[in-house]
Coordinates of C-alpha atoms in Angstrom, one line a residue:
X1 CA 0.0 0.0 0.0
X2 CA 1.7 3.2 -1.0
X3 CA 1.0 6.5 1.6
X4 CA -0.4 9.4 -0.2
X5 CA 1.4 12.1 -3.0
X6 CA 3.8 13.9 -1.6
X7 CA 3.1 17.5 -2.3
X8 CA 4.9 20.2 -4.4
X9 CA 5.4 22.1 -1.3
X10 CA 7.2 19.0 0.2
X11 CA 9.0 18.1 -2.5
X12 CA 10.3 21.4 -2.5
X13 CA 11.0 21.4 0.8
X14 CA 12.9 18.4 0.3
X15 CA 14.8 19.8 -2.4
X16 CA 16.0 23.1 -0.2
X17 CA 17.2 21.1 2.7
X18 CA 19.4 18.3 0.3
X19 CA 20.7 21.6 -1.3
X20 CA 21.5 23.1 2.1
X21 CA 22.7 20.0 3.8
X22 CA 24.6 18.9 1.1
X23 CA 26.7 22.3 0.9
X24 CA 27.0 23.5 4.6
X25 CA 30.1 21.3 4.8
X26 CA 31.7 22.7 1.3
X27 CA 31.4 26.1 2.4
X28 CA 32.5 25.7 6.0
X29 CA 35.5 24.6 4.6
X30 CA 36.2 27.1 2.1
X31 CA 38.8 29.5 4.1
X32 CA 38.4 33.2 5.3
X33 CA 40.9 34.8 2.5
X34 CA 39.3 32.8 -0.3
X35 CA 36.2 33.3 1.1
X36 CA 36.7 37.6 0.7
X37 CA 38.6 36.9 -2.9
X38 CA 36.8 38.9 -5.6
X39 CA 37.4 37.2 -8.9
X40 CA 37.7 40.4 -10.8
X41 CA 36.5 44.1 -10.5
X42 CA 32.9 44.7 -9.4
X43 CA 32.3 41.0 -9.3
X44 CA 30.8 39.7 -5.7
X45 CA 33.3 37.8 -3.7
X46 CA 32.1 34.4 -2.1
X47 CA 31.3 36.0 1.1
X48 CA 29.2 38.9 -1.2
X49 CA 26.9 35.9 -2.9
X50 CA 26.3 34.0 0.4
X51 CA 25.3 37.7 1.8
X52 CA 22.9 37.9 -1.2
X53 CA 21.6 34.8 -0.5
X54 CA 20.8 35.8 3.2
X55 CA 19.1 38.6 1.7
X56 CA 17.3 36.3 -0.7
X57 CA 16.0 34.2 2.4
X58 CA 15.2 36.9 4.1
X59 CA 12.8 39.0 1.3
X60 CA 11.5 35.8 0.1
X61 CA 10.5 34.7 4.2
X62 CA 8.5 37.9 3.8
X63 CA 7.1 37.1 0.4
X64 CA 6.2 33.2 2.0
X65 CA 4.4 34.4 5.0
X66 CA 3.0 37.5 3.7
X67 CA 1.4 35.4 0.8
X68 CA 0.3 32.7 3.2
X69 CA -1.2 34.9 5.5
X70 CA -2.9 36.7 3.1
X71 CA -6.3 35.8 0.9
X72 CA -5.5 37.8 -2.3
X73 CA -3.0 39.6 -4.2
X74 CA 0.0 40.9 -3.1
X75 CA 2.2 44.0 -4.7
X76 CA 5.7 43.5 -3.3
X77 CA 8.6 45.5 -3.9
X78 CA 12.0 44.4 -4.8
X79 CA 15.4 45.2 -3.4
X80 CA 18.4 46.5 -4.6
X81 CA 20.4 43.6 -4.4
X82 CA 24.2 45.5 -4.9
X83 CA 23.2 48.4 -2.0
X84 CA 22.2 45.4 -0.3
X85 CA 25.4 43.9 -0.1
X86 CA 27.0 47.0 0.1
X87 CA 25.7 48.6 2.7
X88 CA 25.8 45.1 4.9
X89 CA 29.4 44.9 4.2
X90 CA 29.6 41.5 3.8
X91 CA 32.8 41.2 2.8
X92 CA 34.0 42.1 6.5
X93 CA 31.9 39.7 7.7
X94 CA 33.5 36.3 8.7
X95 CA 33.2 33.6 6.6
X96 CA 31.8 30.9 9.1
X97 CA 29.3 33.4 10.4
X98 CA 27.9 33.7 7.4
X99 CA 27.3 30.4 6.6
X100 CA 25.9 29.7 9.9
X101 CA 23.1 32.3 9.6
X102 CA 22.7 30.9 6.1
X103 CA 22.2 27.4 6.9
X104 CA 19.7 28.2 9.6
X105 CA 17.7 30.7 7.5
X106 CA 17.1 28.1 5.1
X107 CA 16.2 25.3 7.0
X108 CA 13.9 28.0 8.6
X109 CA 12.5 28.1 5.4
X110 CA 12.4 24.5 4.1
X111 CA 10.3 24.7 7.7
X112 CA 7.7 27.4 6.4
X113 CA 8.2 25.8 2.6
X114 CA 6.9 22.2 4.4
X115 CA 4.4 23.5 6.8
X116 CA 2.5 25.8 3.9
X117 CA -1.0 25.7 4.1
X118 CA -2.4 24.1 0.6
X119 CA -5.1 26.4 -0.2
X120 CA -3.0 29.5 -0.1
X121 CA -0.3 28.0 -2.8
X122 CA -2.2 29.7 -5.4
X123 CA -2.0 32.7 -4.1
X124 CA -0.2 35.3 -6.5
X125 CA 2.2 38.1 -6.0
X126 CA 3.5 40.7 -8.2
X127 CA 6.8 41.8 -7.6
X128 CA 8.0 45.6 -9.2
X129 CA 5.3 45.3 -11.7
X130 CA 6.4 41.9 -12.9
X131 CA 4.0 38.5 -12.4
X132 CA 1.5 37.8 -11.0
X133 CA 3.1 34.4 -9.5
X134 CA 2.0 31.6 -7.6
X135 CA 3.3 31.0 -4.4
X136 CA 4.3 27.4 -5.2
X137 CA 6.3 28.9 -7.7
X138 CA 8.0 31.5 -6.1
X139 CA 8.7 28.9 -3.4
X140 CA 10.2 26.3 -6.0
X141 CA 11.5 29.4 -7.7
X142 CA 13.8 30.8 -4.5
X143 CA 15.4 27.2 -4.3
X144 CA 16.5 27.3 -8.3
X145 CA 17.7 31.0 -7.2
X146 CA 19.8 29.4 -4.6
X147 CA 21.2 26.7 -6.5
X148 CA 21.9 29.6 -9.2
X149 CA 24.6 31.2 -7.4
X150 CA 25.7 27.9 -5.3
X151 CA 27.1 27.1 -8.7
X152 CA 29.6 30.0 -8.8
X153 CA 30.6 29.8 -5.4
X154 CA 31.2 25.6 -5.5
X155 CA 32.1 25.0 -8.8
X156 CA 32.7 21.3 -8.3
X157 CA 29.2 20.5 -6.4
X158 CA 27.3 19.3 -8.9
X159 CA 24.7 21.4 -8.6
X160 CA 22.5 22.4 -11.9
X161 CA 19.8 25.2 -11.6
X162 CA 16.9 25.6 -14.3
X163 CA 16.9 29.5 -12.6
X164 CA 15.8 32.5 -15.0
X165 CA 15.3 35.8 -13.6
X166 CA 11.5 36.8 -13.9
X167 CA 11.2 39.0 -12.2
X168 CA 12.9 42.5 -13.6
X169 CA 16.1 43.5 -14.4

């Protein structure tokens, strides 16, 4: 006797915490100087993309609760993702703190991701003018993000990301 479907919601659940489990130990083991290496000019060190995905969890916790909360449409702003960085200064930031707060964001929100209430999945959001989108997708969406710019900073994970930016520019 097979146990029912496993949800979207689950699965993507799933998904975010094998992503997240999987790399903790990579990055914890990437060291402090190569962590604050910038590969050229004006690109984001490795410290500057896990601060961007700390600011990822944390607007798209807003977008996951706000949406479940809610019972119709939400306009949401987006974020400057450089100032964002910038003005966090996340490349004085130490490497293993970093990681740390991301890790526990995101299993914070494989937590919200897993314990979504069904009904509200379909709620939509429109985001700088661009959408409206599902809430199942934005969720599934964030993880392909994450995976996105896991790539760059662990080359040799085997991660692959079907991530396209829909949102804007």
């Amino acid at each position: 006797m097979s146990g029912p479907a496993k949800s979207p919601v689950r699965s993507t659940a799933a998904n975010l915490v094998g992503v997240v489990e999987r790399c903790v130990s990579l990055l914890t083991a990437i060291a402090e100087p190569e962590a604050g290496k910038r590969p050229a000019p004006g690109k984001w060190s490795k410290k500057e993309i896990l601060g961007h995905l700390i600011d990822s969890a944390c607007n798209n916790q807003q977008k996951f609760v706000r949406m479940l909360a809610s019972s119709g449409h939400l306009e949401f702003v987006g974020y400057a993702q450089d100032a964002w960085v910038a003005v966090q200064h996340y490349q004085q930031a130490k490497w293993l703190d970093l990681v740390r707060l991301w890790h526990a964001y995101n299993l914070h929100l494989a937590h919200v991701i897993a314990s979504a209430d069904p009904t509200r999945l379909g709620n939509a959001v429109t985001i700088d003018g661009a959408g409206p989108f599902r809430l199942d997708f934005v969720m599934a969406d964030y993880v392909e993000h994450l995976k996105h710019h896991l790539k760059v900073v662990l080359p040799d994970a085997g991660l692959s990301s079907n991530f396209e930016n829909v949102y804007g520019p």
